[in-house]
Amino acid sequence: MTAKYVPAYCDPENEVRGAKFDRNLSTKEIAARIRAEIKADTSKGRLPAGLRVSVRYESFAGGSAIRVHVTQVPDGFRILNAERVAFEREHPSEWTDLPRYTAEASALLAAVSVYAKAYHRDNSDLQSDYFDVNFYGGDASFSWELVSEERKGQ
């Protein structure tokens, strides 16, 4: 007997929900909770002192998104991998697999991304171009101003 075909948008086994997902929360409310949690964890020492994170939400015709950007890091914290920056200066047109960020910076982005992922629900199927999320985005990134400022200093 063959399993019956069920598209992803009907398949509850495909859905991934964060631990704090609540269908009654709006994107605006989720962004506010993420901000509050990051602020609390920074003051408790779970995140580095001197860290600033911008959490913004946006609504549009196709849904909504949460944008998480690290805008300030502690003094002496290195974001960019110096070896990659040097390679890109010497070979501006060549590709490299050197990591863009330092291991510490990558770990920080992963730690900050956890806050949004806790509220995220995703039942998308990329193969059929079907997207079903409570909000888009959520993965943390460094602000371009912060990256640009460090790149100038290297």
PDB file of N, CA and C in Angstrom, residues 82-96 154:
ATOM      1  N   ALA A  82      39.283  38.860   9.963  1.00  0.00           N
ATOM      2  CA  ALA A  82      40.354  39.688   9.387  1.00  0.00           C
ATOM      3  C   ALA A  82      40.979  39.037   8.154  1.00  0.00           C
ATOM      4  N   GLU A  83      41.091  37.719   8.155  1.00  0.00           N
ATOM      5  CA  GLU A  83      41.680  37.008   7.017  1.00  0.00           C
ATOM      6  C   GLU A  83      40.821  37.193   5.759  1.00  0.00           C
ATOM      7  N   ARG A  84      39.503  37.144   5.922  1.00  0.00           N
ATOM      8  CA  ARG A  84      38.619  37.330   4.769  1.00  0.00           C
ATOM      9  C   ARG A  84      38.653  38.778   4.272  1.00  0.00           C
ATOM     10  N   VAL A  85      38.662  39.723   5.196  1.00  0.00           N
ATOM     11  CA  VAL A  85      38.721  41.134   4.803  1.00  0.00           C
ATOM     12  C   VAL A  85      39.980  41.389   3.986  1.00  0.00           C
ATOM     13  N   ALA A  86      41.120  40.857   4.436  1.00  0.00           N
ATOM     14  CA  ALA A  86      42.384  41.029   3.707  1.00  0.00           C
ATOM     15  C   ALA A  86      42.305  40.372   2.333  1.00  0.00           C
ATOM     16  N   PHE A  87      41.733  39.167   2.262  1.00  0.00           N
ATOM     17  CA  PHE A  87      41.595  38.469   0.984  1.00  0.00           C
ATOM     18  C   PHE A  87      40.734  39.281   0.016  1.00  0.00           C
ATOM     19  N   GLU A  88      39.623  39.827   0.500  1.00  0.00           N
ATOM     20  CA  GLU A  88      38.721  40.598  -0.368  1.00  0.00           C
ATOM     21  C   GLU A  88      39.373  41.887  -0.862  1.00  0.00           C
ATOM     22  N   ARG A  89      40.254  42.471  -0.047  1.00  0.00           N
ATOM     23  CA  ARG A  89      40.961  43.679  -0.493  1.00  0.00           C
ATOM     24  C   ARG A  89      41.976  43.350  -1.587  1.00  0.00           C
ATOM     25  N   GLU A  90      42.655  42.220  -1.425  1.00  0.00           N
ATOM     26  CA  GLU A  90      43.673  41.819  -2.394  1.00  0.00           C
ATOM     27  C   GLU A  90      43.072  41.228  -3.665  1.00  0.00           C
ATOM     28  N   HIS A  91      41.926  40.569  -3.548  1.00  0.00           N
ATOM     29  CA  HIS A  91      41.278  39.880  -4.671  1.00  0.00           C
ATOM     30  C   HIS A  91      39.794  40.258  -4.717  1.00  0.00           C
ATOM     31  N   PRO A  92      39.476  41.495  -5.094  1.00  0.00           N
ATOM     32  CA  PRO A  92      38.082  41.957  -5.019  1.00  0.00           C
ATOM     33  C   PRO A  92      37.102  41.213  -5.922  1.00  0.00           C
ATOM     34  N   SER A  93      37.588  40.545  -6.949  1.00  0.00           N
ATOM     35  CA  SER A  93      36.684  39.865  -7.883  1.00  0.00           C
ATOM     36  C   SER A  93      36.653  38.353  -7.700  1.00  0.00           C
ATOM     37  N   GLU A  94      37.360  37.855  -6.707  1.00  0.00           N
ATOM     38  CA  GLU A  94      37.425  36.406  -6.511  1.00  0.00           C
ATOM     39  C   GLU A  94      36.536  35.966  -5.359  1.00  0.00           C
ATOM     40  N   TRP A  95      36.049  34.741  -5.483  1.00  0.00           N
ATOM     41  CA  TRP A  95      35.220  34.145  -4.440  1.00  0.00           C
ATOM     42  C   TRP A  95      36.108  33.452  -3.423  1.00  0.00           C
ATOM     43  N   THR A  96      35.665  33.434  -2.174  1.00  0.00           N
ATOM     44  CA  THR A  96      36.382  32.703  -1.134  1.00  0.00           C
ATOM     45  C   THR A  96      35.385  32.033  -0.201  1.00  0.00           C
ATOM     46  N   GLN A 154      39.994  47.941   9.634  1.00  0.00           N
ATOM     47  CA  GLN A 154      40.903  46.800   9.419  1.00  0.00           C
ATOM     48  C   GLN A 154      41.837  47.039   8.266  1.00  0.00           C
TER      49      GLN A 154
END
